PDB file of C-alpha atoms in Angstrom:
ATOM      1  CA  UNK Y  27       0.035   0.011  -0.133  1.00 53.00           C
ATOM      2  CA  UNK Y  28       1.357   3.340  -0.952  1.00 54.00           C
ATOM      3  CA  UNK Y  29       1.181   6.561   0.780  1.00 50.00           C
ATOM      4  CA  UNK Y  30      -1.689   8.046  -1.545  1.00 54.00           C
ATOM      5  CA  UNK Y  31      -3.823   4.806  -0.818  1.00 56.00           C
ATOM      6  CA  UNK Y  32      -3.215   5.149   2.986  1.00 51.00           C
ATOM      7  CA  UNK Y  33      -4.332   8.954   2.795  1.00 50.00           C
ATOM      8  CA  UNK Y  34      -7.533   8.156   0.890  1.00 53.00           C
ATOM      9  CA  UNK Y  35      -8.464   5.104   3.141  1.00 52.00           C
ATOM     10  CA  UNK Y  36      -8.018   7.555   6.199  1.00 48.00           C
ATOM     11  CA  UNK Y  37      -9.916  10.362   4.639  1.00 48.00           C
ATOM     12  CA  UNK Y  38     -12.863   8.050   4.391  1.00 44.00           C
ATOM     13  CA  UNK Y  39     -13.012   7.587   8.234  1.00 46.00           C
ATOM     14  CA  UNK Y  40     -10.450   9.549  10.281  1.00 44.00           C
ATOM     15  CA  UNK Y  41     -12.711   9.669  13.246  1.00 46.00           C
ATOM     16  CA  UNK Y  42     -12.173   6.046  14.007  1.00 44.00           C
ATOM     17  CA  UNK Y  43      -8.606   6.719  14.948  1.00 42.00           C
ATOM     18  CA  UNK Y  44      -9.368  10.100  16.780  1.00 43.00           C
ATOM     19  CA  UNK Y  45     -12.727   9.221  18.440  1.00 45.00           C
ATOM     20  CA  UNK Y  46     -12.689  10.696  21.948  1.00 43.00           C
ATOM     21  CA  UNK Y  47     -14.930   9.349  24.503  1.00 41.00           C
ATOM     22  CA  UNK Y  48     -15.309  11.518  27.396  1.00 43.00           C
ATOM     23  CA  UNK Y  49     -17.497   8.778  29.176  1.00 50.00           C
ATOM     24  CA  UNK Y  50     -14.717   8.173  31.840  1.00 56.00           C
ATOM     25  CA  UNK Y  51     -11.108   9.578  32.261  1.00 57.00           C
ATOM     26  CA  UNK Y  52      -9.329   6.371  31.531  1.00 62.00           C
ATOM     27  CA  UNK Y  53     -11.231   6.120  28.063  1.00 67.00           C
ATOM     28  CA  UNK Y  54     -10.164   9.457  27.320  1.00 62.00           C
ATOM     29  CA  UNK Y  55      -6.392   8.830  28.272  1.00 65.00           C
ATOM     30  CA  UNK Y  56      -6.371   5.703  25.882  1.00 69.00           C
ATOM     31  CA  UNK Y  57      -8.294   7.813  23.130  1.00 69.00           C
ATOM     32  CA  UNK Y  58      -5.481  10.548  23.490  1.00 67.00           C
ATOM     33  CA  UNK Y  59      -2.780   8.130  23.374  1.00 65.00           C
ATOM     34  CA  UNK Y  60      -4.107   6.512  20.292  1.00 71.00           C
ATOM     35  CA  UNK Y  61      -4.769  10.015  18.566  1.00 68.00           C
ATOM     36  CA  UNK Y  62      -1.150  11.050  19.310  1.00 63.00           C
ATOM     37  CA  UNK Y  63       0.214   7.769  18.263  1.00 64.00           C
ATOM     38  CA  UNK Y  64      -1.741   8.094  14.927  1.00 65.00           C
ATOM     39  CA  UNK Y  65      -0.361  11.800  14.585  1.00 65.00           C
ATOM     40  CA  UNK Y  66       3.032  10.621  15.012  1.00 67.00           C
ATOM     41  CA  UNK Y  67       2.615   7.931  12.349  1.00 67.00           C
ATOM     42  CA  UNK Y  68       1.322  10.597   9.822  1.00 66.00           C
ATOM     43  CA  UNK Y  69       4.332  12.816  10.513  1.00 66.00           C
ATOM     44  CA  UNK Y  70       6.696   9.906   9.786  1.00 69.00           C
ATOM     45  CA  UNK Y  71       5.131   8.791   6.702  1.00 65.00           C
ATOM     46  CA  UNK Y  72       5.087  12.473   5.561  1.00 61.00           C
ATOM     47  CA  UNK Y  73       8.709  12.885   6.377  1.00 64.00           C
ATOM     48  CA  UNK Y  74       9.729   9.751   4.691  1.00 64.00           C
ATOM     49  CA  UNK Y  75       8.070  11.056   1.507  1.00 62.00           C
ATOM     50  CA  UNK Y  76       9.911  14.403   1.621  1.00 59.00           C
ATOM     51  CA  UNK Y  77       6.641  16.578   2.724  1.00 52.00           C
ATOM     52  CA  UNK Y  78       6.978  18.289   5.877  1.00 51.00           C
ATOM     53  CA  UNK Y  79       3.093  18.972   6.328  1.00 54.00           C
ATOM     54  CA  UNK Y  80      -0.141  17.532   5.005  1.00 54.00           C
ATOM     55  CA  UNK Y  81      -2.051  19.288   2.531  1.00 63.00           C
ATOM     56  CA  UNK Y  82      -5.600  19.606   1.315  1.00 74.00           C
ATOM     57  CA  UNK Y  83      -8.301  17.888   2.850  1.00 78.00           C
ATOM     58  CA  UNK Y  84      -6.061  15.590   5.011  1.00 76.00           C
ATOM     59  CA  UNK Y  85      -4.755  18.612   6.807  1.00 77.00           C
ATOM     60  CA  UNK Y  86      -8.027  20.350   7.514  1.00 82.00           C
ATOM     61  CA  UNK Y  87      -9.327  17.037   9.082  1.00 82.00           C
ATOM     62  CA  UNK Y  88      -6.178  16.326  11.083  1.00 81.00           C
ATOM     63  CA  UNK Y  89      -6.529  20.081  12.377  1.00 82.00           C
ATOM     64  CA  UNK Y  90     -10.079  19.655  13.385  1.00 85.00           C
ATOM     65  CA  UNK Y  91      -9.455  16.292  15.016  1.00 85.00           C
ATOM     66  CA  UNK Y  92      -6.882  17.824  17.133  1.00 86.00           C
ATOM     67  CA  UNK Y  93      -9.036  20.620  18.143  1.00 88.00           C
ATOM     68  CA  UNK Y  94     -11.807  18.064  18.874  1.00 88.00           C
ATOM     69  CA  UNK Y  95      -9.365  16.025  21.206  1.00 88.00           C
ATOM     70  CA  UNK Y  96      -8.176  19.428  22.815  1.00 88.00           C
ATOM     71  CA  UNK Y  97     -11.554  20.265  23.864  1.00 89.00           C
ATOM     72  CA  UNK Y  98     -12.548  16.692  24.884  1.00 88.00           C
ATOM     73  CA  UNK Y  99      -9.266  16.957  27.091  1.00 89.00           C
ATOM     74  CA  UNK Y 100     -10.376  20.380  28.568  1.00 91.00           C
ATOM     75  CA  UNK Y 101     -14.029  19.043  29.362  1.00 91.00           C
ATOM     76  CA  UNK Y 102     -12.472  15.955  30.889  1.00 90.00           C
ATOM     77  CA  UNK Y 103      -9.910  17.807  33.063  1.00 91.00           C
ATOM     78  CA  UNK Y 104     -12.596  20.234  34.521  1.00 91.00           C
ATOM     79  CA  UNK Y 105     -15.328  17.293  35.135  1.00 91.00           C
ATOM     80  CA  UNK Y 106     -12.396  15.338  36.794  1.00 91.00           C
ATOM     81  CA  UNK Y 107     -11.354  18.622  38.893  1.00 90.00           C
ATOM     82  CA  UNK Y 108     -15.044  19.325  39.769  1.00 90.00           C
ATOM     83  CA  UNK Y 109     -15.564  15.771  41.339  1.00 89.00           C
ATOM     84  CA  UNK Y 110     -12.224  15.890  43.037  1.00 88.00           C
ATOM     85  CA  UNK Y 111     -12.863  19.431  44.590  1.00 87.00           C
ATOM     86  CA  UNK Y 112     -16.086  17.944  46.120  1.00 86.00           C
ATOM     87  CA  UNK Y 113     -14.030  15.622  48.415  1.00 84.00           C
ATOM     88  CA  UNK Y 114     -11.378  18.306  49.445  1.00 82.00           C
ATOM     89  CA  UNK Y 115     -11.583  19.969  52.761  1.00 79.00           C
ATOM     90  CA  UNK Y 116     -10.214  23.203  53.624  1.00 78.00           C
ATOM     91  CA  UNK Y 117      -7.003  22.970  55.300  1.00 76.00           C
ATOM     92  CA  UNK Y 118      -6.704  23.590  59.151  1.00 84.00           C
ATOM     93  CA  UNK Y 119      -4.939  26.976  59.965  1.00 89.00           C
ATOM     94  CA  UNK Y 120      -3.358  27.773  63.366  1.00 92.00           C
ATOM     95  CA  UNK Y 121      -1.688  30.739  64.860  1.00 92.00           C
ATOM     96  CA  UNK Y 122       0.988  31.058  67.148  1.00 94.00           C
ATOM     97  CA  UNK Y 123      -0.052  30.524  70.665  1.00 94.00           C
ATOM     98  CA  UNK Y 124      -2.951  28.014  69.592  1.00 93.00           C
ATOM     99  CA  UNK Y 125      -3.216  24.761  71.580  1.00 94.00           C
ATOM    100  CA  UNK Y 126      -3.185  21.564  69.398  1.00 95.00           C
ATOM    101  CA  UNK Y 127      -3.123  17.896  69.869  1.00 94.00           C
ATOM    102  CA  UNK Y 128      -0.300  15.718  68.428  1.00 94.00           C
ATOM    103  CA  UNK Y 129      -1.123  12.518  66.821  1.00 93.00           C
ATOM    104  CA  UNK Y 130       0.955   9.590  68.484  1.00 90.00           C
ATOM    105  CA  UNK Y 131       1.165   7.851  64.990  1.00 89.00           C
ATOM    106  CA  UNK Y 132       4.781   8.239  64.507  1.00 86.00           C
ATOM    107  CA  UNK Y 133       5.804   8.589  68.056  1.00 86.00           C
ATOM    108  CA  UNK Y 134       7.370   5.766  70.029  1.00 85.00           C
ATOM    109  CA  UNK Y 135       5.409   5.005  73.404  1.00 82.00           C
ATOM    110  CA  UNK Y 136       6.911   3.418  76.463  1.00 83.00           C
ATOM    111  CA  UNK Y 137       3.692   1.348  76.739  1.00 83.00           C
ATOM    112  CA  UNK Y 138       4.131  -2.520  76.320  1.00 84.00           C
ATOM    113  CA  UNK Y 139       1.327  -2.239  73.370  1.00 84.00           C
ATOM    114  CA  UNK Y 140       0.281   0.350  70.984  1.00 83.00           C
ATOM    115  CA  UNK Y 141      -3.415  -0.397  71.806  1.00 85.00           C
ATOM    116  CA  UNK Y 142      -2.844   0.920  75.243  1.00 84.00           C
ATOM    117  CA  UNK Y 143      -1.276   3.953  74.513  1.00 87.00           C
ATOM    118  CA  UNK Y 144      -3.096   7.412  73.953  1.00 88.00           C
ATOM    119  CA  UNK Y 145      -3.976   8.268  70.491  1.00 91.00           C
ATOM    120  CA  UNK Y 146      -3.122  12.011  70.788  1.00 93.00           C
ATOM    121  CA  UNK Y 147      -0.741  13.446  72.889  1.00 91.00           C
ATOM    122  CA  UNK Y 148      -0.756  16.952  74.407  1.00 84.00           C
ATOM    123  CA  UNK Y 149      -2.029  19.492  74.082  1.00 91.00           C
ATOM    124  CA  UNK Y 150       0.937  21.590  73.083  1.00 94.00           C
ATOM    125  CA  UNK Y 151       1.175  25.236  72.265  1.00 95.00           C
ATOM    126  CA  UNK Y 152       2.175  26.371  68.490  1.00 96.00           C
ATOM    127  CA  UNK Y 153       5.380  28.584  68.380  1.00 96.00           C
ATOM    128  CA  UNK Y 154       5.379  29.516  64.793  1.00 95.00           C
ATOM    129  CA  UNK Y 155       4.229  28.393  61.314  1.00 94.00           C
ATOM    130  CA  UNK Y 156       6.830  26.954  59.385  1.00 94.00           C
ATOM    131  CA  UNK Y 157       4.902  26.464  56.024  1.00 92.00           C
ATOM    132  CA  UNK Y 158       1.569  26.213  54.826  1.00 88.00           C
ATOM    133  CA  UNK Y 159       1.425  22.511  56.181  1.00 90.00           C
ATOM    134  CA  UNK Y 160       3.967  22.429  59.168  1.00 94.00           C
ATOM    135  CA  UNK Y 161       3.936  23.829  62.503  1.00 95.00           C
ATOM    136  CA  UNK Y 162       6.709  24.284  65.085  1.00 96.00           C
ATOM    137  CA  UNK Y 163       5.436  22.789  68.355  1.00 95.00           C
ATOM    138  CA  UNK Y 164       6.743  23.554  71.857  1.00 94.00           C
ATOM    139  CA  UNK Y 165       7.535  20.183  73.285  1.00 93.00           C
ATOM    140  CA  UNK Y 166       8.468  19.007  76.784  1.00 91.00           C
ATOM    141  CA  UNK Y 167      12.204  18.965  77.620  1.00 89.00           C
ATOM    142  CA  UNK Y 168      12.113  14.983  77.915  1.00 88.00           C
ATOM    143  CA  UNK Y 169      11.233  14.869  74.082  1.00 87.00           C
ATOM    144  CA  UNK Y 170      14.407  16.751  72.918  1.00 87.00           C
ATOM    145  CA  UNK Y 171      15.177  13.806  70.475  1.00 89.00           C
ATOM    146  CA  UNK Y 172      12.087  14.408  68.621  1.00 90.00           C
ATOM    147  CA  UNK Y 173      12.083  16.993  66.177  1.00 93.00           C
ATOM    148  CA  UNK Y 174       9.307  19.687  66.899  1.00 94.00           C
ATOM    149  CA  UNK Y 175       8.173  20.516  63.594  1.00 95.00           C
ATOM    150  CA  UNK Y 176       5.014  18.580  62.328  1.00 95.00           C
ATOM    151  CA  UNK Y 177       2.753  18.424  59.274  1.00 94.00           C
ATOM    152  CA  UNK Y 178      -0.704  19.633  59.729  1.00 92.00           C
ATOM    153  CA  UNK Y 179      -2.110  15.997  59.125  1.00 91.00           C
ATOM    154  CA  UNK Y 180      -0.699  15.100  62.477  1.00 93.00           C
ATOM    155  CA  UNK Y 181      -2.482  17.904  64.431  1.00 94.00           C
ATOM    156  CA  UNK Y 182      -5.874  18.634  65.769  1.00 93.00           C
ATOM    157  CA  UNK Y 183      -7.180  21.605  67.331  1.00 94.00           C
ATOM    158  CA  UNK Y 184      -8.013  21.584  71.006  1.00 92.00           C
ATOM    159  CA  UNK Y 185     -11.644  22.207  71.340  1.00 87.00           C
ATOM    160  CA  UNK Y 186     -12.804  24.133  74.672  1.00 80.00           C
ATOM    161  CA  UNK Y 187     -15.908  22.830  76.360  1.00 75.00           C
ATOM    162  CA  UNK Y 188     -18.814  25.317  76.445  1.00 78.00           C
ATOM    163  CA  UNK Y 189     -20.344  23.736  79.323  1.00 79.00           C
ATOM    164  CA  UNK Y 190     -19.367  25.579  82.341  1.00 77.00           C
ATOM    165  CA  UNK Y 191     -17.783  23.731  85.145  1.00 75.00           C
ATOM    166  CA  UNK Y 192     -17.220  20.737  83.248  1.00 75.00           C
ATOM    167  CA  UNK Y 193     -13.512  20.172  83.555  1.00 71.00           C
ATOM    168  CA  UNK Y 194     -12.699  19.114  87.106  1.00 71.00           C
ATOM    169  CA  UNK Y 195      -9.322  20.158  88.495  1.00 76.00           C
ATOM    170  CA  UNK Y 196      -7.239  17.222  89.945  1.00 73.00           C
ATOM    171  CA  UNK Y 197      -7.477  16.567  93.862  1.00 74.00           C
ATOM    172  CA  UNK Y 198      -4.682  18.359  95.861  1.00 77.00           C
ATOM    173  CA  UNK Y 199      -1.732  16.143  96.984  1.00 75.00           C
ATOM    174  CA  UNK Y 200      -1.506  14.665 100.093  1.00 79.00           C
ATOM    175  CA  UNK Y 201       1.450  15.425 102.017  1.00 81.00           C
ATOM    176  CA  UNK Y 202       2.921  12.587 104.056  1.00 81.00           C
ATOM    177  CA  UNK Y 203       6.295  12.891 105.643  1.00 82.00           C
ATOM    178  CA  UNK Y 204       7.133  15.963 103.676  1.00 79.00           C
ATOM    179  CA  UNK Y 205       6.327  14.315 100.162  1.00 80.00           C
ATOM    180  CA  UNK Y 206       3.429  14.908  97.923  1.00 77.00           C
ATOM    181  CA  UNK Y 207       1.250  11.934  97.552  1.00 76.00           C
ATOM    182  CA  UNK Y 208      -1.824  11.552  95.207  1.00 70.00           C
ATOM    183  CA  UNK Y 209      -4.722   9.063  95.895  1.00 70.00           C
ATOM    184  CA  UNK Y 210      -5.542   6.964  92.686  1.00 70.00           C
ATOM    185  CA  UNK Y 211      -8.803   5.438  92.577  1.00 61.00           C
TER     186      UNK Y 211
END
């Protein structure tokens, strides 16, 4: 089959190569890859025959198909973005001085099993904002081996109770032989 026959064959039904189905994102990607492969095949054939660009009906058909593919890509990207944005939540924003809970997900506990250890540690005070997704916390001195900057995904804001007198203060220590002791029930 020579080049002229190939062009005539493709002039009849170019849409079978460049059809873009926007029903699902994966179909769109497959169609785009197929269209790009066909486009590269046309270029290679034209370069082999010494022609740099297609002319006539084939040129206009290729350009119209490329425009259709671009429009299909834009529609699919906008649709994908719209559905993806529905599940996104606004990121938490903290200010220096705010109190936060720290997830114990990556912090090794002294307890024998992880099941019995606390899920949230703290509360800790935020010292400064390092980036849009990381904060510097004021950690206790015994945690000096832990880096004090944590991502926002490991932080949870401390919610104060709206019910008055809900929080009970711990009982005062009992002093026995000049040492403080607490009663545990």
